[in-house]
Amino acid sequence: MPAQAYAGKECVCQLRMGICDQSCVQGMLETPFYIACLRLTGRRCLVVGGGDVGLEKVEGLLACDADVTLVAPSAHPELVQLALEGSIRWRQREYGAGDLERCLLAIAATDDTAVNIRVFEDAEARAMLVNVVDVPPLCNFILPAIVRTGPVAVAISTAGASPALAKRMKREIGELFGEPYALLAILLNEARGWAKATLPTYQDRKQFFESIVNGEPDPIELLRVGELEGVRELIESAQRAYA
């Protein structure tokens, strides 16, 4: 059960109960989440709240080339700088429902429960993606911890149960799946055009790539010791097998 929901704490979800009794988060750990990767390049995304958390969410969206609008009466100095340089739009005022127009998703990162609930309800009414930070019941999508190395990204989610555990897993996964995996992904991507033009069926292409990834010698081990050309030769050898 999420740590922010416990009896005796002021309610911060849409139930407006006064004192939280945890009823809104019952079953969160059993909720099956549909894991997907969103292509945000050029898509308008809204962040409500200009504090440290708002900065974190804005930076995450900018890293994916989103078109970011921030709504907040005041903002972290780094957010102000992003607005001044034109990296984001900053509407320096309170949130209004119209701020959601033409947006794909919204993230509420304020310390005002009433505002967070309004963002959630307004977005839900528009069938939009919405996330209220640290309030799982006010989210129709959650933001997992991300390990990102080049084109390889690994998402870790504990369904809101323990951000600390997700942080540890992120560190350990980052140590396990590092640069060699990213480099292999790039090399395999270079062969995709050849595979699509040469191999007639999905099963043929699947077998081709799996023969490289799972073959001997292990391409990851080769890359770990700097044998880039050895991996290129593995790929070329696999291509010759279909000549």
Short mmCIF file of C-alpha atoms in Angstrom, two decimals:
data_model
loop_
_atom_site.label_atom_id
_atom_site.label_comp_id
_atom_site.label_asym_id
_atom_site.label_seq_id
_atom_site.Cartn_x
_atom_site.Cartn_y
_atom_site.Cartn_z
CA MET A 1 0.00 0.00 0.00
CA PRO A 2 1.43 3.42 -0.92
CA ALA A 3 3.14 5.09 2.02
CA GLN A 4 1.26 8.35 1.54
CA ALA A 5 -2.09 6.67 2.30
CA TYR A 6 -2.70 5.80 5.92
CA ALA A 7 -5.38 6.34 8.53
CA GLY A 8 -5.00 9.63 10.32
CA LYS A 9 -3.51 11.59 7.43
CA GLU A 10 -5.51 14.21 5.59
CA CYS A 11 -7.19 12.80 2.50
CA VAL A 12 -5.48 13.87 -0.74
CA CYS A 13 -7.59 11.99 -3.30
CA GLN A 14 -10.86 12.51 -5.10
CA LEU A 15 -12.91 10.92 -2.29
CA ARG A 16 -12.44 14.06 -0.16
CA MET A 17 -12.92 12.07 3.03
CA GLY A 18 -11.19 14.49 5.36
CA ILE A 19 -9.09 11.78 6.99
CA CYS A 20 -7.58 9.03 4.86
CA ASP A 21 -8.81 5.49 5.58
CA GLN A 22 -6.82 3.89 2.73
CA SER A 23 -10.00 2.82 0.91
CA CYS A 24 -8.92 4.50 -2.34
CA VAL A 25 -5.75 2.45 -2.61
CA GLN A 26 -7.17 -0.97 -1.80
CA GLY A 27 -6.07 -3.33 -4.51
CA MET A 28 -3.45 -1.00 -6.05
CA LEU A 29 -0.82 -3.72 -5.85
CA GLU A 30 -3.15 -6.09 -7.70
CA THR A 31 -3.88 -3.60 -10.50
CA PRO A 32 -2.53 -4.89 -13.83
CA PHE A 33 -0.83 -1.97 -15.59
CA TYR A 34 -0.54 -1.93 -19.37
CA ILE A 35 3.11 -1.09 -19.95
CA ALA A 36 3.74 1.10 -22.99
CA CYS A 37 6.35 3.56 -24.27
CA LEU A 38 4.94 6.88 -25.47
CA ARG A 39 6.38 8.77 -28.42
CA LEU A 40 6.19 12.35 -27.18
CA THR A 41 8.21 14.19 -29.81
CA GLY A 42 6.31 17.37 -30.58
CA ARG A 43 3.31 16.33 -28.48
CA ARG A 44 1.95 18.90 -26.06
CA CYS A 45 2.25 17.92 -22.40
CA LEU A 46 1.16 19.91 -19.34
CA VAL A 47 2.88 20.14 -15.97
CA VAL A 48 1.01 21.89 -13.17
CA GLY A 49 3.25 22.96 -10.32
CA GLY A 50 6.59 24.78 -10.43
CA GLY A 51 8.53 23.30 -7.51
CA ASP A 52 11.30 20.73 -7.35
CA VAL A 53 9.00 17.90 -8.40
CA GLY A 54 7.60 19.95 -11.25
CA LEU A 55 11.17 20.55 -12.43
CA GLU A 56 11.86 16.82 -12.35
CA LYS A 57 8.77 16.06 -14.44
CA VAL A 58 9.50 18.85 -16.94
CA GLU A 59 13.06 17.61 -17.43
CA GLY A 60 11.80 14.07 -18.00
CA LEU A 61 9.39 15.27 -20.67
CA LEU A 62 11.99 17.45 -22.37
CA ALA A 63 14.35 14.46 -22.50
CA CYS A 64 11.72 12.83 -24.74
CA ASP A 65 11.36 15.94 -26.94
CA ALA A 66 7.88 16.78 -25.68
CA ASP A 67 6.31 20.20 -26.20
CA VAL A 68 6.00 21.23 -22.55
CA THR A 69 3.73 23.82 -20.97
CA LEU A 70 4.16 24.68 -17.29
CA VAL A 71 1.34 26.25 -15.29
CA ALA A 72 2.32 27.74 -11.94
CA PRO A 73 2.15 31.16 -10.26
CA SER A 74 5.83 30.83 -9.34
CA ALA A 75 8.54 28.44 -10.48
CA HIS A 76 11.89 26.95 -9.56
CA PRO A 77 14.76 29.10 -10.94
CA GLU A 78 15.73 26.33 -13.37
CA LEU A 79 12.18 26.26 -14.72
CA VAL A 80 12.28 30.02 -15.12
CA GLN A 81 15.49 29.66 -17.12
CA LEU A 82 13.94 26.97 -19.32
CA ALA A 83 11.07 29.34 -20.05
CA LEU A 84 13.39 32.28 -20.78
CA GLU A 85 15.42 30.23 -23.25
CA GLY A 86 12.24 29.03 -24.97
CA SER A 87 12.53 25.35 -24.02
CA ILE A 88 9.10 25.42 -22.34
CA ARG A 89 6.06 27.70 -22.19
CA TRP A 90 5.31 29.08 -18.71
CA ARG A 91 1.81 30.29 -17.92
CA GLN A 92 2.50 32.24 -14.75
CA ARG A 93 -0.87 31.86 -13.07
CA GLU A 94 -3.20 29.37 -11.42
CA TYR A 95 -4.35 26.27 -13.30
CA GLY A 96 -7.51 26.37 -15.41
CA ALA A 97 -9.28 23.54 -17.24
CA GLY A 98 -8.52 25.21 -20.57
CA ASP A 99 -4.83 24.50 -20.00
CA LEU A 100 -5.53 20.88 -20.97
CA GLU A 101 -6.64 21.71 -24.50
CA ARG A 102 -4.61 19.91 -27.20
CA CYS A 103 -2.51 18.13 -24.59
CA LEU A 104 -1.77 14.43 -24.70
CA LEU A 105 -1.00 14.12 -21.00
CA ALA A 106 -0.98 16.13 -17.81
CA ILE A 107 1.10 15.83 -14.66
CA ALA A 108 0.02 17.59 -11.47
CA ALA A 109 2.87 18.27 -9.06
CA THR A 110 1.42 20.76 -6.62
CA ASP A 111 0.99 20.68 -2.83
CA ASP A 112 -2.63 21.78 -3.17
CA THR A 113 -4.99 18.80 -2.99
CA ALA A 114 -7.91 20.72 -4.49
CA VAL A 115 -5.85 21.71 -7.54
CA ASN A 116 -4.54 18.16 -7.99
CA ILE A 117 -8.08 16.76 -7.89
CA ARG A 118 -9.26 19.34 -10.43
CA VAL A 119 -6.46 18.44 -12.83
CA PHE A 120 -7.29 14.74 -12.45
CA GLU A 121 -11.03 15.18 -12.93
CA ASP A 122 -10.67 17.63 -15.84
CA ALA A 123 -8.23 15.31 -17.62
CA GLU A 124 -10.38 12.23 -16.98
CA ALA A 125 -13.37 14.05 -18.47
CA ARG A 126 -11.30 14.52 -21.64
CA ALA A 127 -10.07 10.89 -21.66
CA MET A 128 -6.51 12.16 -21.27
CA LEU A 129 -3.51 10.61 -19.61
CA VAL A 130 -3.06 12.14 -16.16
CA ASN A 131 -0.72 11.61 -13.25
CA VAL A 132 -0.89 13.30 -9.87
CA VAL A 133 2.52 12.85 -8.30
CA ASP A 134 2.58 10.56 -5.24
CA VAL A 135 -1.19 10.02 -5.29
CA PRO A 136 -1.74 6.72 -7.17
CA PRO A 137 -5.57 6.89 -7.00
CA LEU A 138 -5.35 10.16 -8.96
CA CYS A 139 -3.43 8.58 -11.82
CA ASN A 140 -4.57 6.70 -14.89
CA PHE A 141 -0.92 6.12 -15.72
CA ILE A 142 2.13 5.83 -13.51
CA LEU A 143 5.70 6.88 -14.16
CA PRO A 144 8.15 4.04 -13.61
CA ALA A 145 11.79 4.49 -12.73
CA ILE A 146 13.77 4.44 -15.98
CA VAL A 147 17.21 3.07 -16.73
CA ARG A 148 18.22 4.60 -20.07
CA THR A 149 21.42 3.87 -21.98
CA GLY A 150 21.37 4.98 -25.60
CA PRO A 151 18.36 3.38 -27.30
CA VAL A 152 17.88 0.85 -24.48
CA ALA A 153 15.39 1.77 -21.78
CA VAL A 154 14.27 -0.41 -18.88
CA ALA A 155 11.22 0.60 -16.83
CA ILE A 156 10.81 -0.43 -13.18
CA SER A 157 7.50 -0.16 -11.38
CA THR A 158 6.40 -1.23 -7.91
CA ALA A 159 2.82 0.00 -8.57
CA GLY A 160 3.47 2.84 -6.14
CA ALA A 161 4.31 0.51 -3.27
CA SER A 162 7.94 1.57 -2.77
CA PRO A 163 9.81 4.26 -4.72
CA ALA A 164 12.87 3.40 -2.60
CA LEU A 165 12.82 -0.19 -3.88
CA ALA A 166 12.35 1.02 -7.45
CA LYS A 167 15.37 3.31 -6.99
CA ARG A 168 17.52 0.41 -5.80
CA MET A 169 16.37 -1.76 -8.69
CA LYS A 170 17.15 1.07 -11.10
CA ARG A 171 20.71 1.27 -9.80
CA GLU A 172 21.27 -2.49 -9.97
CA ILE A 173 19.71 -2.88 -13.42
CA GLY A 174 21.81 0.03 -14.68
CA GLU A 175 24.93 -1.77 -13.51
CA LEU A 176 23.83 -5.03 -15.16
CA PHE A 177 22.54 -3.71 -18.49
CA GLY A 178 24.92 -0.95 -19.47
CA GLU A 179 26.78 0.31 -22.51
CA PRO A 180 27.37 -3.07 -24.24
CA TYR A 181 23.61 -3.62 -24.54
CA ALA A 182 23.06 -0.14 -25.96
CA LEU A 183 25.85 -0.63 -28.49
CA LEU A 184 24.50 -4.03 -29.55
CA ALA A 185 21.07 -2.48 -30.07
CA ILE A 186 22.62 0.12 -32.39
CA LEU A 187 24.51 -2.54 -34.36
CA LEU A 188 21.41 -4.70 -34.73
CA ASN A 189 19.39 -1.69 -35.84
CA GLU A 190 21.91 -1.17 -38.64
CA ALA A 191 21.00 -4.64 -39.92
CA ARG A 192 17.24 -4.07 -39.85
CA GLY A 193 17.11 -2.60 -43.35
CA TRP A 194 19.00 -5.57 -44.79
CA ALA A 195 16.75 -8.02 -42.93
CA LYS A 196 13.53 -6.39 -44.13
CA ALA A 197 14.76 -6.28 -47.73
CA THR A 198 16.21 -9.79 -47.76
CA LEU A 199 14.29 -12.05 -45.40
CA PRO A 200 10.74 -12.74 -46.59
CA THR A 201 8.91 -13.54 -43.34
CA TYR A 202 8.70 -12.37 -39.77
CA GLN A 203 9.89 -15.78 -38.60
CA ASP A 204 12.98 -15.55 -40.84
CA ARG A 205 13.84 -12.13 -39.43
CA LYS A 206 13.21 -13.32 -35.87
CA GLN A 207 15.52 -16.29 -36.36
CA PHE A 208 18.21 -14.09 -37.92
CA PHE A 209 18.37 -11.65 -35.02
CA GLU A 210 18.06 -14.32 -32.34
CA SER A 211 20.91 -16.26 -33.90
CA ILE A 212 23.11 -13.21 -33.28
CA VAL A 213 21.85 -12.18 -29.86
CA ASN A 214 21.86 -15.72 -28.44
CA GLY A 215 24.73 -17.10 -30.50
CA GLU A 216 28.35 -17.97 -29.83
CA PRO A 217 30.49 -16.15 -29.17
CA ASP A 218 28.27 -13.97 -27.01
CA PRO A 219 28.10 -10.50 -28.62
CA ILE A 220 27.66 -8.81 -25.24
CA GLU A 221 30.82 -10.41 -23.91
CA LEU A 222 32.67 -9.33 -27.04
CA LEU A 223 31.53 -5.74 -26.57
CA ARG A 224 32.50 -5.80 -22.91
CA VAL A 225 36.10 -6.40 -23.95
CA GLY A 226 35.98 -3.87 -26.79
CA GLU A 227 35.58 -6.32 -29.67
CA LEU A 228 33.29 -4.16 -31.79
CA GLU A 229 34.61 -5.59 -35.04
CA GLY A 230 34.05 -9.08 -33.70
CA VAL A 231 30.36 -8.32 -33.32
CA ARG A 232 30.20 -6.81 -36.79
CA GLU A 233 31.69 -10.04 -38.12
CA LEU A 234 29.05 -12.06 -36.24
CA ILE A 235 26.32 -10.03 -37.96
CA GLU A 236 27.97 -10.33 -41.37
CA SER A 237 28.39 -14.08 -40.88
CA ALA A 238 24.70 -14.41 -40.05
CA GLN A 239 23.84 -12.42 -43.18
CA ARG A 240 26.02 -14.69 -45.34
CA ALA A 241 24.09 -17.68 -44.06
CA TYR A 242 21.03 -16.30 -45.89
CA ALA A 243 22.88 -15.44 -49.10
#
